[in-house]
Amino acid sequence: MRPLILATTSTAEEGLRTPHVLLGSPYVIAIEQPGATAVLLTPAHRAESRRHLLDVAHGLVLTGGEDVAPSRYGEEPHPALGEVNLARDEMELALLEEALERRMPVLAICRGMQLLNVAMGGSLYQDLPSQLEGDLLHEQEAAVNARWHRARIEEGSRLEEIFGSADLHINSFHHQGVKRLAPTLRARGWAEDGLIEAVEAPDYPWVFGVQWHPERGEAEMESDRRSPDRRLFWAFVEACREHAERMLNVGF
Ligand code: MN
């Protein structure tokens, strides 16, 4: 059974004649490596196509990208707010709501975790360097494939079981983060400065968010079967497979 997994995309316009769809290839590689098929969903898709894809899909990945518009959590823009993409916000918020209604597994990455928090009623730091005390830089200066800071995962949590460790060494490519955690989310991982790096929505079968980029570990995935980042994608795809089987049973 090969689950079908939707991955959201952004749009790029700079230097191009028309808006283009944008997604880092590591997302596709990381989804497909454990045996799933990735389907890209864009802000250009029509709402009825979005719902059609949700009807046949078995999982959803909310990917990284622009800052979520602060109006979505009732704040005025901070001077250091980055680029926003209103069409993408609208598409992903609708998509997430419909995926949760279907009790579909959701893996929310970086911006995706921030969007998950906002969708469920939380708020964000619009700019960590100017709004969060401490000297841990969350926009790493090291190379893209390097790990930058640690994350402590709650002991005894499902995420600790998935990662196989409560002490992770992760990458960090974000200038925003969770400020007020949504009431339906639980923090399951923290950076050294206390910032939330992993969340779970325990009211749903399999909904997790991570603030780092586990898909960028895909280069090491082939060689290191025990990598926590790789284990996260394998666990997600397994949950999507189980969701697909539940869908078949409901069909009968
Ligand atoms: Mn970080």
PDB file of N, CA, C and O in Angstrom, residues 113 128 132-133 136-138 148-154 166-168 170-172 174 187-198 211-212:
ATOM      1  N   MET A 113       4.493  24.385  11.145  1.00  0.00           N
ATOM      2  CA  MET A 113       4.189  24.294  12.575  1.00  0.00           C
ATOM      3  C   MET A 113       3.631  25.621  13.076  1.00  0.00           C
ATOM      4  O   MET A 113       2.715  25.652  13.902  1.00  0.00           O
ATOM      5  N   LEU A 128      12.205  36.617  16.122  1.00  0.00           N
ATOM      6  CA  LEU A 128      12.859  36.125  17.343  1.00  0.00           C
ATOM      7  C   LEU A 128      14.046  36.992  17.803  1.00  0.00           C
ATOM      8  O   LEU A 128      14.143  37.295  18.983  1.00  0.00           O
ATOM      9  N   LEU A 132      12.670  37.692  21.413  1.00  0.00           N
ATOM     10  CA  LEU A 132      12.928  36.630  22.388  1.00  0.00           C
ATOM     11  C   LEU A 132      14.297  36.839  23.009  1.00  0.00           C
ATOM     12  O   LEU A 132      15.298  36.976  22.291  1.00  0.00           O
ATOM     13  N   GLU A 133      14.325  36.860  24.336  1.00  0.00           N
ATOM     14  CA  GLU A 133      15.603  37.056  25.032  1.00  0.00           C
ATOM     15  C   GLU A 133      16.486  35.828  24.884  1.00  0.00           C
ATOM     16  O   GLU A 133      16.005  34.719  24.735  1.00  0.00           O
ATOM     17  N   LEU A 136      20.666  32.545  21.582  1.00  0.00           N
ATOM     18  CA  LEU A 136      20.638  31.444  20.615  1.00  0.00           C
ATOM     19  C   LEU A 136      20.075  31.961  19.296  1.00  0.00           C
ATOM     20  O   LEU A 136      18.960  32.466  19.232  1.00  0.00           O
ATOM     21  N   LEU A 137      20.879  31.845  18.237  1.00  0.00           N
ATOM     22  CA  LEU A 137      20.463  32.291  16.914  1.00  0.00           C
ATOM     23  C   LEU A 137      19.705  31.149  16.231  1.00  0.00           C
ATOM     24  O   LEU A 137      20.251  30.066  16.042  1.00  0.00           O
ATOM     25  N   HIS A 138      18.431  31.401  15.870  1.00  0.00           N
ATOM     26  CA  HIS A 138      17.642  30.325  15.245  1.00  0.00           C
ATOM     27  C   HIS A 138      17.750  30.333  13.724  1.00  0.00           C
ATOM     28  O   HIS A 138      17.228  29.457  13.064  1.00  0.00           O
ATOM     29  N   TRP A 148      22.581  22.630  14.145  1.00  0.00           N
ATOM     30  CA  TRP A 148      22.946  23.922  14.724  1.00  0.00           C
ATOM     31  C   TRP A 148      22.718  24.016  16.220  1.00  0.00           C
ATOM     32  O   TRP A 148      23.527  24.535  16.960  1.00  0.00           O
ATOM     33  N   HIS A 149      21.559  23.574  16.716  1.00  0.00           N
ATOM     34  CA  HIS A 149      21.328  23.617  18.170  1.00  0.00           C
ATOM     35  C   HIS A 149      20.593  22.366  18.618  1.00  0.00           C
ATOM     36  O   HIS A 149      20.252  21.514  17.804  1.00  0.00           O
ATOM     37  N   ARG A 150      20.394  22.241  19.931  1.00  0.00           N
ATOM     38  CA  ARG A 150      19.794  21.008  20.447  1.00  0.00           C
ATOM     39  C   ARG A 150      18.307  21.226  20.678  1.00  0.00           C
ATOM     40  O   ARG A 150      17.827  22.350  20.834  1.00  0.00           O
ATOM     41  N   ALA A 151      17.562  20.127  20.718  1.00  0.00           N
ATOM     42  CA  ALA A 151      16.167  20.153  21.137  1.00  0.00           C
ATOM     43  C   ALA A 151      15.973  19.037  22.160  1.00  0.00           C
ATOM     44  O   ALA A 151      16.414  17.913  21.953  1.00  0.00           O
ATOM     45  N   ARG A 152      15.322  19.404  23.252  1.00  0.00           N
ATOM     46  CA  ARG A 152      14.976  18.409  24.279  1.00  0.00           C
ATOM     47  C   ARG A 152      13.542  17.976  24.013  1.00  0.00           C
ATOM     48  O   ARG A 152      12.636  18.808  23.955  1.00  0.00           O
ATOM     49  N   ILE A 153      13.344  16.681  23.823  1.00  0.00           N
ATOM     50  CA  ILE A 153      12.014  16.132  23.557  1.00  0.00           C
ATOM     51  C   ILE A 153      11.450  15.580  24.868  1.00  0.00           C
ATOM     52  O   ILE A 153      12.180  14.976  25.664  1.00  0.00           O
ATOM     53  N   GLU A 154      10.160  15.825  25.099  1.00  0.00           N
ATOM     54  CA  GLU A 154       9.533  15.381  26.346  1.00  0.00           C
ATOM     55  C   GLU A 154       9.663  13.868  26.510  1.00  0.00           C
ATOM     56  O   GLU A 154       9.273  13.109  25.623  1.00  0.00           O
ATOM     57  N   ALA A 166      15.504  11.535  23.285  1.00  0.00           N
ATOM     58  CA  ALA A 166      14.921  12.742  23.878  1.00  0.00           C
ATOM     59  C   ALA A 166      15.861  13.930  23.722  1.00  0.00           C
ATOM     60  O   ALA A 166      15.557  15.034  24.165  1.00  0.00           O
ATOM     61  N   ASP A 167      17.006  13.693  23.111  1.00  0.00           N
ATOM     62  CA  ASP A 167      18.020  14.747  22.973  1.00  0.00           C
ATOM     63  C   ASP A 167      18.453  14.789  21.514  1.00  0.00           C
ATOM     64  O   ASP A 167      19.214  13.945  21.051  1.00  0.00           O
ATOM     65  N   LEU A 168      17.948  15.801  20.772  1.00  0.00           N
ATOM     66  CA  LEU A 168      18.223  15.874  19.336  1.00  0.00           C
ATOM     67  C   LEU A 168      19.181  17.014  19.024  1.00  0.00           C
ATOM     68  O   LEU A 168      19.210  18.028  19.724  1.00  0.00           O
ATOM     69  N   ILE A 170      19.617  19.499  16.005  1.00  0.00           N
ATOM     70  CA  ILE A 170      18.760  19.834  14.858  1.00  0.00           C
ATOM     71  C   ILE A 170      19.307  21.030  14.080  1.00  0.00           C
ATOM     72  O   ILE A 170      20.134  21.798  14.587  1.00  0.00           O
ATOM     73  N   ASN A 171      18.778  21.210  12.870  1.00  0.00           N
ATOM     74  CA  ASN A 171      19.083  22.430  12.119  1.00  0.00           C
ATOM     75  C   ASN A 171      18.083  23.525  12.526  1.00  0.00           C
ATOM     76  O   ASN A 171      17.133  23.270  13.268  1.00  0.00           O
ATOM     77  N   SER A 172      18.280  24.741  12.077  1.00  0.00           N
ATOM     78  CA  SER A 172      17.426  25.856  12.507  1.00  0.00           C
ATOM     79  C   SER A 172      17.446  26.950  11.446  1.00  0.00           C
ATOM     80  O   SER A 172      18.470  27.610  11.242  1.00  0.00           O
ATOM     81  N   HIS A 174      14.815  29.590  10.987  1.00  0.00           N
ATOM     82  CA  HIS A 174      13.584  30.361  11.199  1.00  0.00           C
ATOM     83  C   HIS A 174      13.868  31.622  12.003  1.00  0.00           C
ATOM     84  O   HIS A 174      14.755  31.619  12.852  1.00  0.00           O
ATOM     85  N   ALA A 187       3.199  21.351  23.762  1.00  0.00           N
ATOM     86  CA  ALA A 187       4.626  21.444  23.446  1.00  0.00           C
ATOM     87  C   ALA A 187       5.281  20.118  23.814  1.00  0.00           C
ATOM     88  O   ALA A 187       5.036  19.575  24.897  1.00  0.00           O
ATOM     89  N   ARG A 188       6.091  19.576  22.901  1.00  0.00           N
ATOM     90  CA  ARG A 188       6.791  18.295  23.145  1.00  0.00           C
ATOM     91  C   ARG A 188       8.292  18.405  22.970  1.00  0.00           C
ATOM     92  O   ARG A 188       9.011  17.430  23.210  1.00  0.00           O
ATOM     93  N   GLY A 189       8.782  19.598  22.500  1.00  0.00           N
ATOM     94  CA  GLY A 189      10.213  19.759  22.322  1.00  0.00           C
ATOM     95  C   GLY A 189      10.599  21.224  22.465  1.00  0.00           C
ATOM     96  O   GLY A 189       9.815  22.099  22.072  1.00  0.00           O
ATOM     97  N   TRP A 190      11.791  21.485  23.042  1.00  0.00           N
ATOM     98  CA  TRP A 190      12.228  22.850  23.324  1.00  0.00           C
ATOM     99  C   TRP A 190      13.707  23.017  22.972  1.00  0.00           C
ATOM    100  O   TRP A 190      14.520  22.105  23.177  1.00  0.00           O
ATOM    101  N   ALA A 191      14.054  24.212  22.495  1.00  0.00           N
ATOM    102  CA  ALA A 191      15.455  24.564  22.278  1.00  0.00           C
ATOM    103  C   ALA A 191      16.084  24.957  23.620  1.00  0.00           C
ATOM    104  O   ALA A 191      15.384  25.081  24.631  1.00  0.00           O
ATOM    105  N   GLU A 192      17.381  25.189  23.616  1.00  0.00           N
ATOM    106  CA  GLU A 192      18.108  25.560  24.846  1.00  0.00           C
ATOM    107  C   GLU A 192      17.565  26.855  25.449  1.00  0.00           C
ATOM    108  O   GLU A 192      17.656  27.073  26.647  1.00  0.00           O
ATOM    109  N   ASP A 193      17.012  27.749  24.619  1.00  0.00           N
ATOM    110  CA  ASP A 193      16.501  29.028  25.129  1.00  0.00           C
ATOM    111  C   ASP A 193      15.022  28.949  25.526  1.00  0.00           C
ATOM    112  O   ASP A 193      14.402  29.968  25.838  1.00  0.00           O
ATOM    113  N   GLY A 194      14.453  27.746  25.485  1.00  0.00           N
ATOM    114  CA  GLY A 194      13.069  27.567  25.911  1.00  0.00           C
ATOM    115  C   GLY A 194      12.052  27.662  24.780  1.00  0.00           C
ATOM    116  O   GLY A 194      10.870  27.377  24.990  1.00  0.00           O
ATOM    117  N   LEU A 195      12.496  28.070  23.584  1.00  0.00           N
ATOM    118  CA  LEU A 195      11.551  28.171  22.465  1.00  0.00           C
ATOM    119  C   LEU A 195      11.001  26.786  22.105  1.00  0.00           C
ATOM    120  O   LEU A 195      11.738  25.795  22.095  1.00  0.00           O
ATOM    121  N   ILE A 196       9.706  26.745  21.804  1.00  0.00           N
ATOM    122  CA  ILE A 196       9.070  25.476  21.430  1.00  0.00           C
ATOM    123  C   ILE A 196       9.568  25.044  20.053  1.00  0.00           C
ATOM    124  O   ILE A 196       9.515  25.812  19.093  1.00  0.00           O
ATOM    125  N   GLU A 197      10.054  23.814  19.972  1.00  0.00           N
ATOM    126  CA  GLU A 197      10.591  23.287  18.706  1.00  0.00           C
ATOM    127  C   GLU A 197       9.774  22.119  18.171  1.00  0.00           C
ATOM    128  O   GLU A 197       9.970  21.693  17.032  1.00  0.00           O
ATOM    129  N   ALA A 198       8.848  21.561  18.991  1.00  0.00           N
ATOM    130  CA  ALA A 198       8.010  20.447  18.518  1.00  0.00           C
ATOM    131  C   ALA A 198       6.674  20.479  19.253  1.00  0.00           C
ATOM    132  O   ALA A 198       6.628  20.792  20.445  1.00  0.00           O
ATOM    133  N   GLN A 211       9.787  22.598  14.388  1.00  0.00           N
ATOM    134  CA  GLN A 211      10.230  23.914  13.951  1.00  0.00           C
ATOM    135  C   GLN A 211      11.465  23.834  13.047  1.00  0.00           C
ATOM    136  O   GLN A 211      11.792  24.770  12.336  1.00  0.00           O
ATOM    137  N   TRP A 212      12.129  22.683  13.031  1.00  0.00           N
ATOM    138  CA  TRP A 212      13.310  22.531  12.170  1.00  0.00           C
ATOM    139  C   TRP A 212      12.924  21.835  10.860  1.00  0.00           C
ATOM    140  O   TRP A 212      11.745  21.637  10.575  1.00  0.00           O
TER     141      TRP A 212
END
